[in-house]
JSON list of C-alpha atoms and ligand atoms in Angstrom, two decimals:
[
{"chain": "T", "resi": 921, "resn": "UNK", "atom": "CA", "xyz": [2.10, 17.65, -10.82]},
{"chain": "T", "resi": 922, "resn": "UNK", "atom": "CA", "xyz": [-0.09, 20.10, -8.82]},
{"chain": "T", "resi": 923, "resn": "UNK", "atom": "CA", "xyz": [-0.76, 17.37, -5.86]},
{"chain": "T", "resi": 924, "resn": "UNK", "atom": "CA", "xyz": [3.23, 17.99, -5.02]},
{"chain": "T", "resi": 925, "resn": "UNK", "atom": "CA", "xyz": [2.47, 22.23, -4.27]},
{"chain": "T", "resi": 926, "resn": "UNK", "atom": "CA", "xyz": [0.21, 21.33, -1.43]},
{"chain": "T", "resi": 927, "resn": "UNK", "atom": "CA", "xyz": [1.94, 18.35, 0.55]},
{"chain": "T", "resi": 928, "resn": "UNK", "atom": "CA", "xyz": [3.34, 18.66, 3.86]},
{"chain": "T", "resi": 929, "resn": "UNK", "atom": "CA", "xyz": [6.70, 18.55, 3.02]},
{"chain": "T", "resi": 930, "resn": "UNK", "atom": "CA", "xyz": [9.94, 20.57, 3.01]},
{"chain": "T", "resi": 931, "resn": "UNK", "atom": "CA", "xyz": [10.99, 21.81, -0.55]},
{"chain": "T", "resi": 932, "resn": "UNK", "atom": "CA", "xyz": [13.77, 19.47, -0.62]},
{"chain": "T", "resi": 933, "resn": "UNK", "atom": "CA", "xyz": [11.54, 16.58, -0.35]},
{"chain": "T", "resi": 934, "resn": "UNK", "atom": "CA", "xyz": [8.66, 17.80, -2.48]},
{"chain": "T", "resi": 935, "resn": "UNK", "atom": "CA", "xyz": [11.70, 18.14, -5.02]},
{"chain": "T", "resi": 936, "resn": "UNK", "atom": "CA", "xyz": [12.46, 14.47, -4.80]},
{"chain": "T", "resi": 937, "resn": "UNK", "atom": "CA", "xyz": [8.63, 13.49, -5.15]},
{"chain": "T", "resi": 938, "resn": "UNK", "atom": "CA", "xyz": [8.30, 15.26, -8.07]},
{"chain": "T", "resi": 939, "resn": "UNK", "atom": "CA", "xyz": [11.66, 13.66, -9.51]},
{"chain": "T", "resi": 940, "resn": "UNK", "atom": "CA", "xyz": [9.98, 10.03, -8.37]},
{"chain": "T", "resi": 941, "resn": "UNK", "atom": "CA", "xyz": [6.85, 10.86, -9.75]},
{"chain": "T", "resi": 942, "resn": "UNK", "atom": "CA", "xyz": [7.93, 12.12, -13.03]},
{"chain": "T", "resi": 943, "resn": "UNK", "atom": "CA", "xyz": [10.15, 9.25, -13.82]},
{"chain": "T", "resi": 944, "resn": "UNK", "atom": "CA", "xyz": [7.08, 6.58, -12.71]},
{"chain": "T", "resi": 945, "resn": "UNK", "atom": "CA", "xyz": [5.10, 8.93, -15.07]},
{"chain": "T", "resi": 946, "resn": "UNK", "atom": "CA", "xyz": [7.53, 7.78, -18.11]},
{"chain": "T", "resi": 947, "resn": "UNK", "atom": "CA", "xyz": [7.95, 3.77, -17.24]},
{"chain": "T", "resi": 948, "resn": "UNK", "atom": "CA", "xyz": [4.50, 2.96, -15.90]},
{"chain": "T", "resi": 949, "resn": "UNK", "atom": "CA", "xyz": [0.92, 2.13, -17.90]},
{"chain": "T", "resi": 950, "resn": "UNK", "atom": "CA", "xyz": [-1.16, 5.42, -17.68]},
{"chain": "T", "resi": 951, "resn": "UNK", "atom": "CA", "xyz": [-3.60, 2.90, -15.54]},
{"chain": "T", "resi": 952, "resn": "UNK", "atom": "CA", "xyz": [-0.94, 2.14, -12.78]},
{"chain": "T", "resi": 953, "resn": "UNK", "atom": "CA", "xyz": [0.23, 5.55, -13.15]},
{"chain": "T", "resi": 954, "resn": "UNK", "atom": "CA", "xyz": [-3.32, 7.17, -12.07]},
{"chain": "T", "resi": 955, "resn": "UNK", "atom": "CA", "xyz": [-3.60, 4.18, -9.52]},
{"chain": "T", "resi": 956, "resn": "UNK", "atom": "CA", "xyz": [-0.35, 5.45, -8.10]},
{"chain": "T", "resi": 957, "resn": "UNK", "atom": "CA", "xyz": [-0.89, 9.29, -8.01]},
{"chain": "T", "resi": 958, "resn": "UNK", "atom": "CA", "xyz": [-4.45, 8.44, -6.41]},
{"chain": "T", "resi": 959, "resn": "UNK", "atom": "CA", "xyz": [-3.42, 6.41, -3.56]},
{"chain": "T", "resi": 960, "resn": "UNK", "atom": "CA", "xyz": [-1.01, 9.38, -2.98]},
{"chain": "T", "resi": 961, "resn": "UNK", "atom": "CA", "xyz": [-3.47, 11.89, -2.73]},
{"chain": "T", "resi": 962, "resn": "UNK", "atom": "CA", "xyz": [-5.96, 9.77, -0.65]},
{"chain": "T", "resi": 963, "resn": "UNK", "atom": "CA", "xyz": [-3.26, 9.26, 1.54]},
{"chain": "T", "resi": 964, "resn": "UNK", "atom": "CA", "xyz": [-2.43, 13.10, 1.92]},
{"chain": "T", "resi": 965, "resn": "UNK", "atom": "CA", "xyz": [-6.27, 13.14, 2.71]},
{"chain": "T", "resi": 966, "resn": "UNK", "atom": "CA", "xyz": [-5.81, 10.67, 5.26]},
{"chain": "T", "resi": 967, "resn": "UNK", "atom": "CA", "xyz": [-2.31, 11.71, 6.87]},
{"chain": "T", "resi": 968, "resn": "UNK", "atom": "CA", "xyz": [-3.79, 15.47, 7.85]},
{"chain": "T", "resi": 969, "resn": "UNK", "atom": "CA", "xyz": [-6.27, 13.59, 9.40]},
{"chain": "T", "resi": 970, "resn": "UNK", "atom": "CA", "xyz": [-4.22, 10.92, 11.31]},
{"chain": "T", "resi": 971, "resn": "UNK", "atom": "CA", "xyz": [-0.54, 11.94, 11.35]},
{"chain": "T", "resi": 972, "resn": "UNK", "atom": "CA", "xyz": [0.89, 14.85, 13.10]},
{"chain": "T", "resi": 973, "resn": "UNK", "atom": "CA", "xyz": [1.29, 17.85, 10.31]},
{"chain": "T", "resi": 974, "resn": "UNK", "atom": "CA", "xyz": [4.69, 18.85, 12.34]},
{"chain": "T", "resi": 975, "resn": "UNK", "atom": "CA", "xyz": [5.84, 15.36, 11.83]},
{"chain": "T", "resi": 976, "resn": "UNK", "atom": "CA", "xyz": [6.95, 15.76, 8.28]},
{"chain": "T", "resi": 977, "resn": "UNK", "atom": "CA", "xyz": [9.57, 12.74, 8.17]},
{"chain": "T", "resi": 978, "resn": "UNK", "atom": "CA", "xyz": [6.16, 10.35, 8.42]},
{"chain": "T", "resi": 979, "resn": "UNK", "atom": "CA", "xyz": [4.43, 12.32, 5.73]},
{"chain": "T", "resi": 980, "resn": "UNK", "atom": "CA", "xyz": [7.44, 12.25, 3.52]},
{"chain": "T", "resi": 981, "resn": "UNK", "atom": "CA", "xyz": [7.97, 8.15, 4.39]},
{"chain": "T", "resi": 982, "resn": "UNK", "atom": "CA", "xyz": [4.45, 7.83, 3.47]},
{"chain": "T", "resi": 983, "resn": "UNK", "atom": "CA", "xyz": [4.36, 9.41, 0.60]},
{"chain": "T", "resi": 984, "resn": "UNK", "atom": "CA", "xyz": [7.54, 7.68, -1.03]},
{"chain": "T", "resi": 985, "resn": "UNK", "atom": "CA", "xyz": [6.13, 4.53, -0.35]},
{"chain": "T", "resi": 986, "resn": "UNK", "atom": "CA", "xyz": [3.05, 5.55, -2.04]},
{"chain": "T", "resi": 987, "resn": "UNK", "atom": "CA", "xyz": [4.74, 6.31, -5.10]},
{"chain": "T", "resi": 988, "resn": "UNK", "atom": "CA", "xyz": [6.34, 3.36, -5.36]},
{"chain": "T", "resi": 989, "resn": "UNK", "atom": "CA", "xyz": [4.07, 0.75, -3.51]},
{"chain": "T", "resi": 990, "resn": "UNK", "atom": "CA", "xyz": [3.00, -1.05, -6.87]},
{"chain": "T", "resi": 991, "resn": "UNK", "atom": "CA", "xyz": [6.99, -0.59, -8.42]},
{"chain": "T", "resi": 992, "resn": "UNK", "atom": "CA", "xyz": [6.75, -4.45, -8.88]},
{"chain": "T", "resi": 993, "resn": "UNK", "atom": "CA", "xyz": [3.84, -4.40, -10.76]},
{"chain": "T", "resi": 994, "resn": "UNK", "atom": "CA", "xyz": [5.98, -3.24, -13.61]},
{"chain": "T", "resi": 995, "resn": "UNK", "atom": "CA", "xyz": [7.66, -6.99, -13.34]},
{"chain": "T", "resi": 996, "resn": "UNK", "atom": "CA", "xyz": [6.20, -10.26, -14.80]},
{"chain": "T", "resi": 997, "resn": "UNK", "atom": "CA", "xyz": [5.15, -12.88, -12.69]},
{"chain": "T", "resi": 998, "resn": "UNK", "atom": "CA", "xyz": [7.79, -15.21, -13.76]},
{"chain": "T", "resi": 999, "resn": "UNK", "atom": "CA", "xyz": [10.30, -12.18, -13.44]},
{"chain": "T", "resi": 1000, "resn": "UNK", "atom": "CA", "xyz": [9.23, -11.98, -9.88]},
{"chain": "T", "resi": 1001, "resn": "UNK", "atom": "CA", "xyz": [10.20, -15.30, -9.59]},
{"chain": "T", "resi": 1002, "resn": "UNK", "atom": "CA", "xyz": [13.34, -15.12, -10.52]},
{"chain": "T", "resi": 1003, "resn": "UNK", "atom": "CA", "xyz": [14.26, -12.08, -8.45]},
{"chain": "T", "resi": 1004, "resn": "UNK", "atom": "CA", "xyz": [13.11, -14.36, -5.19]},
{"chain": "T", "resi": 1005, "resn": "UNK", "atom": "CA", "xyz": [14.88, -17.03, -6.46]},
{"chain": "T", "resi": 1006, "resn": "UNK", "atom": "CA", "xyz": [18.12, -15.28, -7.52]},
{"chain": "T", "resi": 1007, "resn": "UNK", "atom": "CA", "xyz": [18.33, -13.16, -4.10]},
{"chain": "T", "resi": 1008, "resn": "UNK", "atom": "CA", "xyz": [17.00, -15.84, -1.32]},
{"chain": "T", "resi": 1009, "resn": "UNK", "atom": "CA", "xyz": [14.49, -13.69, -0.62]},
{"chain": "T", "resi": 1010, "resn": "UNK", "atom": "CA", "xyz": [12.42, -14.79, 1.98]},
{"chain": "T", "resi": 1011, "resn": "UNK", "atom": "CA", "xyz": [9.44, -15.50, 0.54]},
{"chain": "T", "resi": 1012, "resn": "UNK", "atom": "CA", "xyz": [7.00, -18.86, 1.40]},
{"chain": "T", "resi": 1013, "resn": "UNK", "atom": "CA", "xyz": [6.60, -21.20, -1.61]},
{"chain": "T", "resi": 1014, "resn": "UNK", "atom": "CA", "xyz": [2.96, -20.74, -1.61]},
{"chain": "T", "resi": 1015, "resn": "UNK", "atom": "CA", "xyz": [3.35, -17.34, -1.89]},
{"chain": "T", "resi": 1016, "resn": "UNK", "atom": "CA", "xyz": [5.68, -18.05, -4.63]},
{"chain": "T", "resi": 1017, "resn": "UNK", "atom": "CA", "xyz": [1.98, -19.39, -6.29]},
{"chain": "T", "resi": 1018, "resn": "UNK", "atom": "CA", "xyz": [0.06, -15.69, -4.70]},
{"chain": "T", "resi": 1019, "resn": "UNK", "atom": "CA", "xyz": [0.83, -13.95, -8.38]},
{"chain": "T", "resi": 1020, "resn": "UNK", "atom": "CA", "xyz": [-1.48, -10.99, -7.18]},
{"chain": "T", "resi": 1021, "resn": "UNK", "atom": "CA", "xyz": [0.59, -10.73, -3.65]},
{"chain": "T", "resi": 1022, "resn": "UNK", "atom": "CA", "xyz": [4.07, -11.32, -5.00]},
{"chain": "T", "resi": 1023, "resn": "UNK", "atom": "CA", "xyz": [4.52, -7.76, -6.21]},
{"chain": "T", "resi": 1024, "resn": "UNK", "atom": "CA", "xyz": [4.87, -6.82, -3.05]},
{"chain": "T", "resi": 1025, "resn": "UNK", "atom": "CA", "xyz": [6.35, -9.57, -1.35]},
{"chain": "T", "resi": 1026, "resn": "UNK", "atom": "CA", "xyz": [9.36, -8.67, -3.70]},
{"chain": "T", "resi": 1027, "resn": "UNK", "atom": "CA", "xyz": [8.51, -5.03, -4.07]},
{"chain": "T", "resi": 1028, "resn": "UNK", "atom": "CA", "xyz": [10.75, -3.59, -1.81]},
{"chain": "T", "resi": 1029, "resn": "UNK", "atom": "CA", "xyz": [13.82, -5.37, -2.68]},
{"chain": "T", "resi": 1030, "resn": "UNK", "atom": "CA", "xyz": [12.93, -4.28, -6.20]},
{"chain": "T", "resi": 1031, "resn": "UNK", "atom": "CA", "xyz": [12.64, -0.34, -4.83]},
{"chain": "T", "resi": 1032, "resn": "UNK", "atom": "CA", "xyz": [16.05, -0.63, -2.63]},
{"chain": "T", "resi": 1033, "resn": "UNK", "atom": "CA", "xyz": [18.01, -1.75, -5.47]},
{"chain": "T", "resi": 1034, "resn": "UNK", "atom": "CA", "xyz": [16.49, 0.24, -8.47]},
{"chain": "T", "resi": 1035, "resn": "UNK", "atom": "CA", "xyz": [15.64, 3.37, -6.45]},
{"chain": "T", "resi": 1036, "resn": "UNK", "atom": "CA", "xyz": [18.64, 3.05, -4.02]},
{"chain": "T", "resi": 1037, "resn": "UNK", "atom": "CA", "xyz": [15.81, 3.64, -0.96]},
{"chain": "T", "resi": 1038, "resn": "UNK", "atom": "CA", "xyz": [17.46, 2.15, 2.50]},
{"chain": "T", "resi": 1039, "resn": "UNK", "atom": "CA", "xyz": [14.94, 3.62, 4.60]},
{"chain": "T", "resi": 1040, "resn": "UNK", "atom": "CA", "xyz": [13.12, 0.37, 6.57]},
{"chain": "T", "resi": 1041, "resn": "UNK", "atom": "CA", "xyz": [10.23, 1.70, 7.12]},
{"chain": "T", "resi": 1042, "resn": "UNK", "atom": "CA", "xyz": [9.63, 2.86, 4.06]},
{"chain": "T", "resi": 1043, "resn": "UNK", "atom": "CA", "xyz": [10.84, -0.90, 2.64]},
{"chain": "T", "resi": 1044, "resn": "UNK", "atom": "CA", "xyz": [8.16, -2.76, 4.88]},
{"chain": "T", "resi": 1045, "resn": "UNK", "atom": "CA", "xyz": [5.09, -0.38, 3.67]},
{"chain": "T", "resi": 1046, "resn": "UNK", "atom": "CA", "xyz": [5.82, -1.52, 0.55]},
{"chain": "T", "resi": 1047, "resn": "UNK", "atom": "CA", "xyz": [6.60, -5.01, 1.65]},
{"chain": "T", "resi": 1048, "resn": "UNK", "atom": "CA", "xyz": [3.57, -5.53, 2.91]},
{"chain": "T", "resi": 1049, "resn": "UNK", "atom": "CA", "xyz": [0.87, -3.20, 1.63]},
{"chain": "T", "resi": 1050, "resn": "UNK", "atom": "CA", "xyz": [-0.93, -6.31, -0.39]},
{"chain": "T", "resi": 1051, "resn": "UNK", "atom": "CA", "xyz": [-1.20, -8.53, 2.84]},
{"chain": "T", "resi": 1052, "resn": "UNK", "atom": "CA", "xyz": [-0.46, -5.84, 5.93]},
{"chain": "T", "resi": 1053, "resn": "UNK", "atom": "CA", "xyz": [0.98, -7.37, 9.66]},
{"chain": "T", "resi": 1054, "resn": "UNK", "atom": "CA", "xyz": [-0.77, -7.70, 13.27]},
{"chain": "T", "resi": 1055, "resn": "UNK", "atom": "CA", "xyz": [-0.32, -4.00, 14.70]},
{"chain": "T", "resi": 1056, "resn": "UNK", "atom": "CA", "xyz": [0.52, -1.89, 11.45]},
{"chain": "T", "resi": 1057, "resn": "UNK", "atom": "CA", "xyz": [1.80, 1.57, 12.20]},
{"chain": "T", "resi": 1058, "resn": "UNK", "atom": "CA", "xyz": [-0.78, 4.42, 11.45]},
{"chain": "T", "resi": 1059, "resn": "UNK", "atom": "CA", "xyz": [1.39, 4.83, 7.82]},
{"chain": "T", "resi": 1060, "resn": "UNK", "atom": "CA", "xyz": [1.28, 1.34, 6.88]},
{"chain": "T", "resi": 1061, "resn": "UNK", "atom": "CA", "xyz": [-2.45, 1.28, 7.30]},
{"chain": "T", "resi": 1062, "resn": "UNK", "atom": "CA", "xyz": [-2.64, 4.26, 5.75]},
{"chain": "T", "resi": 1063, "resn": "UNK", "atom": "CA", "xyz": [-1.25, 2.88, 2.63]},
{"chain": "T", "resi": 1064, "resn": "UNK", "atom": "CA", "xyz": [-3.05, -0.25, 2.99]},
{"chain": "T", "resi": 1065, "resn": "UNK", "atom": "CA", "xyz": [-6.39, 1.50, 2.54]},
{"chain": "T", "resi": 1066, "resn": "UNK", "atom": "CA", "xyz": [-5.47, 4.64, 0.28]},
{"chain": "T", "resi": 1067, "resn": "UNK", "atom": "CA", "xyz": [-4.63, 1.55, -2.20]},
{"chain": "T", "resi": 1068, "resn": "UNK", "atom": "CA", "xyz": [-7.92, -0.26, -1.83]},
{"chain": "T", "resi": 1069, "resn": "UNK", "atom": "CA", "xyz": [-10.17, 3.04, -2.04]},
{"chain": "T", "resi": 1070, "resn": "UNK", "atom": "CA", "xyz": [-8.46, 5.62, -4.13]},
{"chain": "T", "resi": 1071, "resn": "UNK", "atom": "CA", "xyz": [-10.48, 7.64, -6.48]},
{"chain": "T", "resi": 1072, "resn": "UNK", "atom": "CA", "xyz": [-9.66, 5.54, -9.08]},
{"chain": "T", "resi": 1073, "resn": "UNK", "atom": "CA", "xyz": [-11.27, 2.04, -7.51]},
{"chain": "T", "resi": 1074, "resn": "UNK", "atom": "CA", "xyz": [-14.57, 1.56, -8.29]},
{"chain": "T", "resi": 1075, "resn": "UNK", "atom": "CA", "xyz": [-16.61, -1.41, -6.65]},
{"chain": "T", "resi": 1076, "resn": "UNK", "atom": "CA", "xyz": [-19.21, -1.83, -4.73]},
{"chain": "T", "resi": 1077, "resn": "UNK", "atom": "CA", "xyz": [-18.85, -0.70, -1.25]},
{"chain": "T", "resi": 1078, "resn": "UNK", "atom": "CA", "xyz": [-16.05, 1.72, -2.00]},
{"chain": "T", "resi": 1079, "resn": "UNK", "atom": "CA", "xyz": [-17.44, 5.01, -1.32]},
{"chain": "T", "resi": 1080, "resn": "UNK", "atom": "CA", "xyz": [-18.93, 3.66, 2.24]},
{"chain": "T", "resi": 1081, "resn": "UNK", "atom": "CA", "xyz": [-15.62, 2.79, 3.08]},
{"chain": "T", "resi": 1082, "resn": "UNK", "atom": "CA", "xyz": [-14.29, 6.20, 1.55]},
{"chain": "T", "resi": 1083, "resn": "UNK", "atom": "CA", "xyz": [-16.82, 7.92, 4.25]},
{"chain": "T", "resi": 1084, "resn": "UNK", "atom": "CA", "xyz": [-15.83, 5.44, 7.18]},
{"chain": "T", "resi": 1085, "resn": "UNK", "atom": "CA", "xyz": [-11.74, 5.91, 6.40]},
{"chain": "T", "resi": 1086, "resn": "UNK", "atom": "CA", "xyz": [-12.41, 9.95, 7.41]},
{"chain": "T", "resi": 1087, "resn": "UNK", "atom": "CA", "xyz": [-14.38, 8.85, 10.25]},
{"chain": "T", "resi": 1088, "resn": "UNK", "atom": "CA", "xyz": [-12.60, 5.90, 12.51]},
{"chain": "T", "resi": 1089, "resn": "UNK", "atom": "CA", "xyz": [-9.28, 4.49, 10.61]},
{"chain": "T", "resi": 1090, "resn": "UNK", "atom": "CA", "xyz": [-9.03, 1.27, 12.25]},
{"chain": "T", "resi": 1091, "resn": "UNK", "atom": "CA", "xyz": [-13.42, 0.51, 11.69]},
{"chain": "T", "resi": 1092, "resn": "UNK", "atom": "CA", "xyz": [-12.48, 1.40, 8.43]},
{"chain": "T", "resi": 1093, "resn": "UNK", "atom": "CA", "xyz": [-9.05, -1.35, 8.38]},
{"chain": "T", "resi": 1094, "resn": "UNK", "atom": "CA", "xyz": [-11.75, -4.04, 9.48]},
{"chain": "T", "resi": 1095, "resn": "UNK", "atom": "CA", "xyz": [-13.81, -3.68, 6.78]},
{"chain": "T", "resi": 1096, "resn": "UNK", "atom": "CA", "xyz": [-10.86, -3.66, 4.16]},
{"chain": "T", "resi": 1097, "resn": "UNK", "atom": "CA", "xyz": [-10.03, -6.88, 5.81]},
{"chain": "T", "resi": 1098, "resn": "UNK", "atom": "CA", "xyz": [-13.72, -8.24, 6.09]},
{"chain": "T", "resi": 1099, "resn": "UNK", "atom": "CA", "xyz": [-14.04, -7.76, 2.56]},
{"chain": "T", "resi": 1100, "resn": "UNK", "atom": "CA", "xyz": [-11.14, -8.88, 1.21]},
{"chain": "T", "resi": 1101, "resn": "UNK", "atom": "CA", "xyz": [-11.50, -12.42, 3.06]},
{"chain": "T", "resi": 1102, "resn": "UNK", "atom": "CA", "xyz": [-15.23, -12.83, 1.80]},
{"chain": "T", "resi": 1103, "resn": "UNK", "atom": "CA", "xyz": [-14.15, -11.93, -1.97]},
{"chain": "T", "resi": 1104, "resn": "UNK", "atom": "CA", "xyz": [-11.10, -14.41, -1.16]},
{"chain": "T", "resi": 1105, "resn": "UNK", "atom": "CA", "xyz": [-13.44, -17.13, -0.04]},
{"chain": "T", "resi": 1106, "resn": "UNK", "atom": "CA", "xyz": [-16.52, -16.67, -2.74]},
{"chain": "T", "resi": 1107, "resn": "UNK", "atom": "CA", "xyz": [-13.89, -16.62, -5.64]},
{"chain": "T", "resi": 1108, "resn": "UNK", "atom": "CA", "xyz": [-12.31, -20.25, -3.78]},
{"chain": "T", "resi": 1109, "resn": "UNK", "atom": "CA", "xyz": [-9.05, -18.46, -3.86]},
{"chain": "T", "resi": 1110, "resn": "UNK", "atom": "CA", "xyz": [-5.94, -19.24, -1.10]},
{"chain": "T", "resi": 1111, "resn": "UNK", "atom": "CA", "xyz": [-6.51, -16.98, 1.82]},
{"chain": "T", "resi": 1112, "resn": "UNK", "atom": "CA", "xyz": [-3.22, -15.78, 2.99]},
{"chain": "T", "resi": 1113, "resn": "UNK", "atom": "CA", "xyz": [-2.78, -17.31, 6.17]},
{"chain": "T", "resi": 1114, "resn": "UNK", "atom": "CA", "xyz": [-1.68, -14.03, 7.79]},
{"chain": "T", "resi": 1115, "resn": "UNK", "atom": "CA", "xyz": [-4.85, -12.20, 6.40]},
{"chain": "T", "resi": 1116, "resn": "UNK", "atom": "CA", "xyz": [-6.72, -14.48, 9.36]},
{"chain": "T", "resi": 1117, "resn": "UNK", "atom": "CA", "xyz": [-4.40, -13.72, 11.94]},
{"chain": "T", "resi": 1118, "resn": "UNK", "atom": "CA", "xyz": [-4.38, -10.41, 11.47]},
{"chain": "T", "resi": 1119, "resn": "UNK", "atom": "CA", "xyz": [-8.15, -10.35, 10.92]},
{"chain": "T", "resi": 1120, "resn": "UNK", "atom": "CA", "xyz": [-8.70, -11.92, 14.29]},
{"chain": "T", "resi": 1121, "resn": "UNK", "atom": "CA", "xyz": [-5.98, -9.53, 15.84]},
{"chain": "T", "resi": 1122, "resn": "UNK", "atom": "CA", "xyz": [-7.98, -6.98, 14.89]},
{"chain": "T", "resi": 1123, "resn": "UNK", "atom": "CA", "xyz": [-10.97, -8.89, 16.50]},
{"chain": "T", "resi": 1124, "resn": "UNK", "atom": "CA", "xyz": [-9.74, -9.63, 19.51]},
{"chain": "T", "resi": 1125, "resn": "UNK", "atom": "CA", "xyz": [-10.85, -6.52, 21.67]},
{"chain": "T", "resi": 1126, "resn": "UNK", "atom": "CA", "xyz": [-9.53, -3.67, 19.53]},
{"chain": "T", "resi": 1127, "resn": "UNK", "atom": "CA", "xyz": [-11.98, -2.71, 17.33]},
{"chain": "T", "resi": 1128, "resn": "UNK", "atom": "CA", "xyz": [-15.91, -2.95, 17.51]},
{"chain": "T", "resi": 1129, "resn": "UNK", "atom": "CA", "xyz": [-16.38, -4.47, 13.97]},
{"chain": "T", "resi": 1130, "resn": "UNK", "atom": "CA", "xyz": [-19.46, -2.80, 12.45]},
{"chain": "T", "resi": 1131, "resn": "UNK", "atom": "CA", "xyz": [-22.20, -5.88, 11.50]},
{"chain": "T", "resi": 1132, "resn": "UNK", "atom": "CA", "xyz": [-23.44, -3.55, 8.34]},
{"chain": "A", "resi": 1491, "resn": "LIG", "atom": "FE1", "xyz": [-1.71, -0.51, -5.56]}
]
């Protein structure tokens, strides 16, 4: 647990990380395990870059929700299912067909009432960290990418994006997105209809997408 010793965080909530991370250490395949401890660290790579190091509650928030963005994972599909059934969660009934999405989608009721977490922000990170929102907050996208290019992803294009994440956060956002709708499309899969809005939010005057 040496990636707890050097996080920006007070020792009472390093204490609780280490707490979260050893139980996750005990219930989770070694795969999602390493999956989960990387996007942590790429994130504490990220957050000294793009979140204020006095601002400890954000690095904390972030950090939580890093631990336990893929808690859902560790339900079936059909289990899933039931859980958004059984609690009216408000989830779309094509989404209901999104296996790959619906871990989060149910995620963070699964986190509030396992973990006891109440925070909100923390909740909608891990909400929405498959499919993000118009606007995300500098953690949310933070999480969002530390998921897609942690040390333990390997694909084609990663370590590009790895460079351009230290470099310009939001270029780097775009080409998550970029990629993730032309995989969507070559495979013939649904596109999320949000994934387009938020792909032509991003678009629409805020970012110069790079062509390469
Ligand atoms: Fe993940």
């Amino acid at each position: 647990m040496d990636f707890i010793d050097d996080l920006n965080l007070c020792n009472e909530q390093k204490n609780y990380i280490f707490s979260l991370a050893e139980k996750l250490k005990t219930s989770m395949s070694p795969e999602l395990y390493y999956h989960t401890i990387g996007t942590l660290n790429y994130s504490k790579k990220l957050s000294l870059l793009y979140i204020d190091d006095r601002n400890k509650k954000a690095h904390y928030r972030l950090y939580v929700s890093c631990l336990l963005h893929d808690y859902g994972r560790m339900f079936g599909y059909e289990e899933l299912i039931e859980v958004a059934r059984n609690n009216h969660l408000k989830i779309r009934e094509f989404e209901l067909k999104l296996p790959p999405l619906l871990h989060g989608l149910v995620g963070d009721f699964l986190v509030a009432r396992d973990f006891g977490i109440q925070d909100k922000r923390i909740l909608k990170a891990i909400k929405y960290h498959t499919i993000g929102y118009c606007n995300m907050s500098i953690e949310d996208k933070i999480l969002f990418i530390s998921d897609k290019i942690e040390e333990t992803r390997d694909y084609e294009g990663v370590e590009r994006l790895r460079k351009l994440s230290l470099k310009d956060i939001n270029l780097c956002l775009a080409e998550v997105y970029k990629n993730t709708i032309i995989y969507v499309i070559k495979e013939n899969k649904l596109l999320h209809p949000d994934t387009s809005k938020i792909w032509n939010n991003i678009c629409g005057g805020v970012i110069n997408v790079s062509k390469k």
